[in-house]
mmCIF file of C-alpha atoms in Angstrom:
data_model
loop_
_atom_site.group_PDB
_atom_site.id
_atom_site.type_symbol
_atom_site.label_atom_id
_atom_site.label_comp_id
_atom_site.label_asym_id
_atom_site.label_seq_id
_atom_site.Cartn_x
_atom_site.Cartn_y
_atom_site.Cartn_z
ATOM 1 C CA MET A 1 -0.131 0.187 -0.014
ATOM 2 C CA THR A 2 1.206 3.541 -0.729
ATOM 3 C CA PRO A 3 2.116 5.248 2.614
ATOM 4 C CA LEU A 4 0.089 8.544 3.391
ATOM 5 C CA SER A 5 1.120 11.569 5.448
ATOM 6 C CA VAL A 6 -1.548 13.911 6.593
ATOM 7 C CA PHE A 7 -0.714 17.460 7.314
ATOM 8 C CA VAL A 8 -2.732 19.629 9.733
ATOM 9 C CA THR A 9 -2.004 23.350 10.943
ATOM 10 C CA THR A 10 -3.617 24.383 14.098
ATOM 11 C CA LEU A 11 -4.034 27.292 16.583
ATOM 12 C CA ASP A 12 -6.500 26.518 19.489
ATOM 13 C CA ASN A 13 -8.354 24.006 17.651
ATOM 14 C CA ALA A 14 -9.321 21.675 20.627
ATOM 15 C CA ARG A 15 -12.822 21.729 19.917
ATOM 16 C CA THR A 16 -12.598 20.253 16.541
ATOM 17 C CA LEU A 17 -9.200 18.331 16.261
ATOM 18 C CA GLU A 18 -9.951 15.238 17.865
ATOM 19 C CA ALA A 19 -12.637 14.575 15.205
ATOM 20 C CA CYS A 20 -10.275 15.501 12.453
ATOM 21 C CA LEU A 21 -7.376 13.336 13.657
ATOM 22 C CA ALA A 22 -9.883 10.361 14.545
ATOM 23 C CA SER A 23 -10.851 10.300 10.961
ATOM 24 C CA VAL A 24 -7.283 9.828 9.535
ATOM 25 C CA ALA A 25 -5.721 7.831 12.563
ATOM 26 C CA TRP A 26 -5.017 4.895 10.117
ATOM 27 C CA ALA A 27 -2.604 7.083 8.140
ATOM 28 C CA ASP A 28 1.004 6.210 8.179
ATOM 29 C CA GLU A 29 1.848 9.804 9.480
ATOM 30 C CA ILE A 30 0.069 12.703 10.936
ATOM 31 C CA VAL A 31 1.868 16.029 10.933
ATOM 32 C CA VAL A 32 0.638 19.071 13.232
ATOM 33 C CA LEU A 33 2.087 22.291 12.769
ATOM 34 C CA ASP A 34 1.094 24.592 15.464
ATOM 35 C CA SER A 35 1.334 28.225 15.788
ATOM 36 C CA GLY A 36 1.129 28.777 19.587
ATOM 37 C CA SER A 37 -2.108 26.964 20.959
ATOM 38 C CA THR A 38 -2.920 27.531 24.406
ATOM 39 C CA ASP A 39 -5.635 25.098 24.762
ATOM 40 C CA ALA A 40 -5.537 21.331 24.562
ATOM 41 C CA THR A 41 -4.886 21.118 21.031
ATOM 42 C CA LEU A 42 -1.075 19.665 21.532
ATOM 43 C CA ASP A 43 -2.637 17.329 24.014
ATOM 44 C CA ILE A 44 -5.024 16.107 21.482
ATOM 45 C CA ALA A 45 -2.262 15.720 18.782
ATOM 46 C CA GLN A 46 -0.044 14.084 21.111
ATOM 47 C CA ARG A 47 -2.662 11.365 21.665
ATOM 48 C CA PHE A 48 -3.003 10.491 18.213
ATOM 49 C CA GLY A 49 0.622 9.929 17.812
ATOM 50 C CA ALA A 50 1.157 13.158 15.532
ATOM 51 C CA ARG A 51 4.457 14.617 14.866
ATOM 52 C CA ILE A 52 4.345 18.200 16.146
ATOM 53 C CA ALA A 53 6.229 21.150 15.402
ATOM 54 C CA GLN A 54 5.846 24.858 16.380
ATOM 55 C CA GLN A 55 5.997 27.733 13.541
ATOM 56 C CA PRO A 56 4.919 31.271 14.225
ATOM 57 C CA PHE A 57 2.148 31.978 11.740
ATOM 58 C CA LEU A 58 3.392 32.653 8.426
ATOM 59 C CA GLY A 59 0.071 33.317 6.613
ATOM 60 C CA TYR A 60 -2.262 30.579 5.325
ATOM 61 C CA GLY A 61 -0.457 29.635 2.278
ATOM 62 C CA ARG A 62 3.103 29.505 3.585
ATOM 63 C CA GLN A 63 2.218 27.715 7.065
ATOM 64 C CA LYS A 64 0.673 24.944 5.051
ATOM 65 C CA GLN A 65 3.342 24.695 2.697
ATOM 66 C CA ARG A 66 5.805 24.463 5.720
ATOM 67 C CA ALA A 67 3.652 21.838 7.232
ATOM 68 C CA LEU A 68 3.780 20.060 3.804
ATOM 69 C CA GLU A 69 7.533 20.131 3.753
ATOM 70 C CA LEU A 70 7.706 18.411 7.238
ATOM 71 C CA THR A 71 5.742 15.264 5.699
ATOM 72 C CA ALA A 72 7.754 12.044 5.056
ATOM 73 C CA HIS A 73 5.693 10.440 2.409
ATOM 74 C CA ARG A 74 5.293 11.084 -1.001
ATOM 75 C CA TRP A 75 1.297 11.046 -0.887
ATOM 76 C CA VAL A 76 -0.067 13.599 1.419
ATOM 77 C CA LEU A 77 -3.644 14.551 2.569
ATOM 78 C CA LEU A 78 -4.424 18.133 3.614
ATOM 79 C CA LEU A 79 -6.911 18.660 6.229
ATOM 80 C CA ASP A 80 -7.897 21.855 8.295
ATOM 81 C CA ALA A 81 -8.269 21.450 11.724
ATOM 82 C CA ASP A 82 -12.035 22.015 11.759
ATOM 83 C CA GLU A 83 -12.240 19.091 9.115
ATOM 84 C CA MET A 84 -12.858 15.397 9.058
ATOM 85 C CA LEU A 85 -13.209 12.606 6.528
ATOM 86 C CA SER A 86 -16.220 10.840 6.224
ATOM 87 C CA SER A 87 -16.290 7.110 6.277
ATOM 88 C CA ASP A 88 -16.756 6.693 2.641
ATOM 89 C CA ALA A 89 -14.096 8.988 1.929
ATOM 90 C CA GLN A 90 -11.724 7.066 4.233
ATOM 91 C CA ALA A 91 -12.653 3.889 2.529
ATOM 92 C CA GLU A 92 -12.283 5.217 -0.973
ATOM 93 C CA ILE A 93 -8.705 6.560 -0.063
ATOM 94 C CA ARG A 94 -7.662 3.667 1.438
ATOM 95 C CA ALA A 95 -8.758 1.534 -1.677
ATOM 96 C CA LEU A 96 -6.979 4.155 -3.892
ATOM 97 C CA LEU A 97 -3.659 3.925 -2.029
ATOM 98 C CA ALA A 98 -3.886 0.203 -2.044
ATOM 99 C CA ALA A 99 -4.214 0.038 -5.757
ATOM 100 C CA VAL A 100 -1.497 2.753 -6.359
ATOM 101 C CA PRO A 101 -2.934 6.419 -7.407
ATOM 102 C CA LYS A 102 -2.737 7.104 -11.138
ATOM 103 C CA ALA A 103 -3.477 10.814 -10.800
ATOM 104 C CA ALA A 104 -1.257 13.975 -9.576
ATOM 105 C CA GLY A 105 -4.187 14.714 -7.123
ATOM 106 C CA TYR A 106 -7.917 14.152 -6.032
ATOM 107 C CA THR A 107 -10.634 16.274 -5.239
ATOM 108 C CA LEU A 108 -12.991 15.532 -2.662
ATOM 109 C CA PRO A 109 -16.593 17.453 -2.110
ATOM 110 C CA ARG A 110 -16.725 19.357 1.066
ATOM 111 C CA HIS A 111 -20.044 19.358 3.379
ATOM 112 C CA GLU A 112 -20.564 22.500 5.397
ATOM 113 C CA GLN A 113 -21.800 23.015 8.953
ATOM 114 C CA LEU A 114 -24.302 25.929 8.470
ATOM 115 C CA PHE A 115 -24.763 27.171 11.818
ATOM 116 C CA TRP A 116 -27.320 24.906 13.640
ATOM 117 C CA ARG A 117 -27.173 22.250 10.873
ATOM 118 C CA MET A 118 -25.016 20.292 8.174
ATOM 119 C CA SER A 119 -25.612 21.142 4.620
ATOM 120 C CA HIS A 120 -28.206 19.155 2.563
ATOM 121 C CA PRO A 121 -26.720 16.046 0.724
ATOM 122 C CA ARG A 122 -28.245 17.519 -2.598
ATOM 123 C CA VAL A 123 -26.560 21.165 -2.274
ATOM 124 C CA ARG A 124 -23.860 21.356 -4.979
ATOM 125 C CA HIS A 125 -20.957 21.212 -2.723
ATOM 126 C CA ASN A 126 -17.527 22.854 -3.477
ATOM 127 C CA ARG A 127 -14.706 20.399 -4.409
ATOM 128 C CA PHE A 128 -11.395 20.694 -2.831
ATOM 129 C CA LEU A 129 -7.970 19.381 -4.005
ATOM 130 C CA ARG A 130 -6.740 17.573 -0.686
ATOM 131 C CA LEU A 131 -5.005 14.274 -1.790
ATOM 132 C CA PHE A 132 -1.970 14.751 -3.887
ATOM 133 C CA ASP A 133 1.460 13.588 -4.892
ATOM 134 C CA LYS A 134 3.644 16.428 -3.017
ATOM 135 C CA THR A 135 6.605 15.726 -5.796
ATOM 136 C CA ARG A 136 4.108 17.186 -8.289
ATOM 137 C CA GLY A 137 2.429 19.798 -6.277
ATOM 138 C CA ALA A 138 2.654 22.483 -3.559
ATOM 139 C CA ILE A 139 0.513 25.299 -1.586
ATOM 140 C CA ASP A 140 -0.110 28.421 -3.348
ATOM 141 C CA ASP A 141 1.363 31.316 -1.637
ATOM 142 C CA LEU A 142 -1.730 33.303 -0.981
ATOM 143 C CA PRO A 143 -2.738 35.099 2.142
ATOM 144 C CA VAL A 144 -6.444 33.884 1.723
ATOM 145 C CA HIS A 145 -7.886 30.634 0.002
ATOM 146 C CA ALA A 146 -4.405 28.903 -0.052
ATOM 147 C CA ALA A 147 -4.879 25.668 -1.745
ATOM 148 C CA PRO A 148 -2.509 22.624 -3.329
ATOM 149 C CA ARG A 149 -1.817 22.840 -6.948
ATOM 150 C CA VAL A 150 -0.377 20.061 -8.591
ATOM 151 C CA ASP A 151 1.330 19.558 -12.232
ATOM 152 C CA GLY A 152 -0.611 16.563 -13.743
ATOM 153 C CA PRO A 153 -4.126 15.081 -13.922
ATOM 154 C CA VAL A 154 -6.685 15.431 -11.197
ATOM 155 C CA GLU A 155 -9.455 13.202 -10.770
ATOM 156 C CA ARG A 156 -12.503 13.276 -8.558
ATOM 157 C CA LEU A 157 -13.285 10.973 -5.503
ATOM 158 C CA ARG A 158 -16.832 10.545 -4.439
ATOM 159 C CA GLY A 159 -16.540 10.252 -0.560
ATOM 160 C CA ALA A 160 -16.932 13.720 1.257
ATOM 161 C CA PHE A 161 -15.261 15.595 3.916
ATOM 162 C CA TYR A 162 -17.093 17.714 6.549
ATOM 163 C CA HIS A 163 -16.189 21.230 7.600
ATOM 164 C CA PHE A 164 -17.162 22.371 11.014
ATOM 165 C CA GLY A 165 -15.848 25.967 11.042
ATOM 166 C CA GLU A 166 -18.833 28.012 10.419
ATOM 167 C CA THR A 167 -20.605 27.660 13.701
ATOM 168 C CA SER A 168 -22.527 30.772 13.851
ATOM 169 C CA ILE A 169 -23.678 33.525 11.762
ATOM 170 C CA ARG A 170 -21.173 35.681 13.761
ATOM 171 C CA THR A 171 -18.192 33.634 13.143
ATOM 172 C CA LYS A 172 -19.111 33.632 9.539
ATOM 173 C CA VAL A 173 -19.482 37.135 9.166
ATOM 174 C CA ALA A 174 -16.138 37.609 10.858
ATOM 175 C CA LYS A 175 -14.492 35.342 8.637
ATOM 176 C CA VAL A 176 -15.423 36.735 5.502
ATOM 177 C CA THR A 177 -14.854 40.436 6.722
ATOM 178 C CA ALA A 178 -11.187 39.213 7.456
ATOM 179 C CA TYR A 179 -11.027 37.147 4.142
ATOM 180 C CA ALA A 180 -12.052 40.614 2.143
ATOM 181 C CA ALA A 181 -9.528 42.678 3.858
ATOM 182 C CA GLY A 182 -6.782 40.214 3.169
ATOM 183 C CA MET A 183 -7.500 39.981 -0.516
ATOM 184 C CA VAL A 184 -7.124 43.861 -1.155
ATOM 185 C CA ALA A 185 -3.540 43.912 -1.861
ATOM 186 C CA GLY A 186 -3.689 41.069 -4.173
ATOM 187 C CA LYS A 187 -6.508 42.807 -5.999
ATOM 188 C CA ARG A 188 -4.971 45.818 -6.451
ATOM 189 C CA ALA A 189 -1.458 44.155 -7.576
ATOM 190 C CA ARG A 190 -3.413 42.062 -10.275
ATOM 191 C CA HIS A 191 -6.181 44.401 -11.470
ATOM 192 C CA GLY A 192 -5.259 47.930 -10.605
ATOM 193 C CA ALA A 193 -7.912 50.672 -10.074
ATOM 194 C CA ALA A 194 -10.970 49.357 -8.003
ATOM 195 C CA ARG A 195 -14.159 48.988 -10.069
ATOM 196 C CA PRO A 196 -17.117 50.528 -7.797
ATOM 197 C CA TRP A 197 -19.681 49.220 -10.067
ATOM 198 C CA MET A 198 -19.102 45.782 -9.068
ATOM 199 C CA MET A 199 -20.476 46.559 -5.565
ATOM 200 C CA LEU A 200 -23.788 46.821 -7.569
ATOM 201 C CA VAL A 201 -23.388 43.849 -10.056
ATOM 202 C CA TYR A 202 -21.560 41.294 -8.073
ATOM 203 C CA PRO A 203 -23.755 40.732 -4.644
ATOM 204 C CA PRO A 204 -26.829 39.762 -6.289
ATOM 205 C CA PHE A 205 -25.169 37.310 -8.575
ATOM 206 C CA ALA A 206 -23.086 35.825 -5.742
ATOM 207 C CA PHE A 207 -26.637 35.310 -3.795
ATOM 208 C CA PHE A 208 -28.244 33.865 -6.723
ATOM 209 C CA ARG A 209 -25.024 31.468 -7.428
ATOM 210 C CA ALA A 210 -24.985 30.233 -3.787
ATOM 211 C CA TYR A 211 -28.810 30.303 -3.169
ATOM 212 C CA VAL A 212 -30.120 28.905 -6.443
ATOM 213 C CA LEU A 213 -27.581 27.321 -8.863
ATOM 214 C CA LYS A 214 -25.686 25.711 -5.809
ATOM 215 C CA ARG A 215 -29.155 24.629 -4.236
ATOM 216 C CA GLN A 216 -28.769 26.305 -0.847
ATOM 217 C CA TYR A 217 -32.259 26.671 -0.755
ATOM 218 C CA LEU A 218 -32.364 23.152 0.409
ATOM 219 C CA ASP A 219 -30.777 24.235 3.550
ATOM 220 C CA GLY A 220 -34.019 26.218 4.752
ATOM 221 C CA TRP A 221 -33.296 29.318 6.662
ATOM 222 C CA ALA A 222 -29.685 28.472 7.356
ATOM 223 C CA GLY A 223 -29.084 28.175 3.471
ATOM 224 C CA PHE A 224 -30.717 31.802 2.942
ATOM 225 C CA ILE A 225 -28.642 33.356 5.684
ATOM 226 C CA ALA A 226 -25.429 31.691 4.502
ATOM 227 C CA ALA A 227 -26.147 32.922 0.735
ATOM 228 C CA VAL A 228 -26.595 36.457 2.213
ATOM 229 C CA VAL A 229 -23.582 36.176 3.897
ATOM 230 C CA MET A 230 -21.932 35.526 0.650
ATOM 231 C CA ALA A 231 -23.486 38.422 -1.002
ATOM 232 C CA PHE A 232 -21.902 40.426 1.668
ATOM 233 C CA TYR A 233 -18.640 39.040 1.159
ATOM 234 C CA ALA A 234 -18.839 39.804 -2.542
ATOM 235 C CA PHE A 235 -19.811 43.406 -1.905
ATOM 236 C CA LEU A 236 -16.983 43.798 0.833
ATOM 237 C CA LYS A 237 -14.068 42.853 -1.417
ATOM 238 C CA HIS A 238 -14.917 45.498 -3.944
ATOM 239 C CA ALA A 239 -15.988 48.190 -1.384
ATOM 240 C CA GLN A 240 -12.476 47.520 0.747
ATOM 241 C CA TRP A 241 -10.510 47.668 -2.513
ATOM 242 C CA LEU A 242 -12.155 51.078 -3.253
ATOM 243 C CA GLU A 243 -11.629 52.180 0.369
ATOM 244 C CA ALA A 244 -7.884 51.479 0.233
ATOM 245 C CA GLU A 245 -7.627 53.560 -3.174
ATOM 246 C CA ARG A 246 -9.486 56.364 -1.706
ATOM 247 C CA PHE A 247 -7.434 56.527 1.394
ATOM 248 C CA GLU A 248 -4.388 57.015 -0.702
ATOM 249 C CA GLY A 249 -5.885 59.227 -3.185
ATOM 250 C CA GLU A 250 -8.099 61.703 -0.905
ATOM 251 C CA PRO A 251 -7.503 61.131 2.593
ATOM 252 C CA GLY A 252 -9.224 63.595 4.625
ATOM 253 C CA ARG A 253 -11.242 65.137 1.969
ATOM 254 C CA ARG A 254 -13.981 67.744 3.568
ATOM 255 C CA MET A 255 -13.010 66.940 6.934
ATOM 256 C CA PRO A 256 -13.367 70.148 9.087
ATOM 257 C CA ALA A 257 -10.748 72.179 10.372
ATOM 258 C CA GLY A 258 -9.029 70.988 13.455
ATOM 259 C CA ALA A 259 -10.460 67.117 12.980
ATOM 260 C CA PRO A 260 -8.238 64.302 14.085
ATOM 261 C CA PRO A 261 -6.189 62.714 11.563
ATOM 262 C CA VAL A 262 -7.534 60.248 9.054
ATOM 263 C CA VAL A 263 -5.985 56.946 9.419
ATOM 264 C CA PRO A 264 -6.409 54.071 6.949
ATOM 265 C CA PRO A 265 -7.014 50.847 8.265
ATOM 266 C CA PRO A 266 -4.521 48.048 8.552
ATOM 267 C CA ARG A 267 -4.121 45.835 5.530
ATOM 268 C CA GLU A 268 -2.036 42.889 6.707
ATOM 269 C CA PRO A 269 -2.620 39.921 5.158
ATOM 270 C CA VAL A 270 -5.117 37.910 7.362
#
């Protein structure tokens, strides 16, 4: 059987890490790269025999790449600390490794926790490349939405994995707000000037795509709320892009005499 390394990055993930590691306890190696947890995260990792290393947070892409570099085996599986493999995915991956993988990587569908419920099985779930040959791939160096990329064919697995990160509306809104802020620098570097008209066009499309095309209407009110938050995320990306541009071009415009200095918000990558 082809040996498998699983790699996970952590920071105070005691609530979800046990479920995550239990779903891959059969793997030949588990690598946990921690960035300063103060809860029971490291105790849980030790119980599962994980190889633990410490690294101050480098940003999502670089942190995951560093964890990848610590793995011992050619075939690797990336999981976030708030994710776990379904039993079907476990069986499918083990069968694939027993038969020797032919592709460079494999995507799996991710089923989301939507606040108080799990997403409906018939929702069109996003797929993510998580199982891959590390000699043919690496992690994107992106501040937000960092993901593996491989050189070669990518095939699809049917077994799903679960994501338990969006436990409340407040959590999801905070996450998309941080993601939008982290994407500003990249958008300005790639596309230049802001496009304010996108604040009018993109949010309704984002809602329609999530609620109708991806069938989040099947998730009841939780699906409706999640689709609205995604529309808000689409709005924020373009609003904060414009904000950064205007703070540079016309800071303090029409401020009264004696007003305090106008200070732009921080733009560090999240």
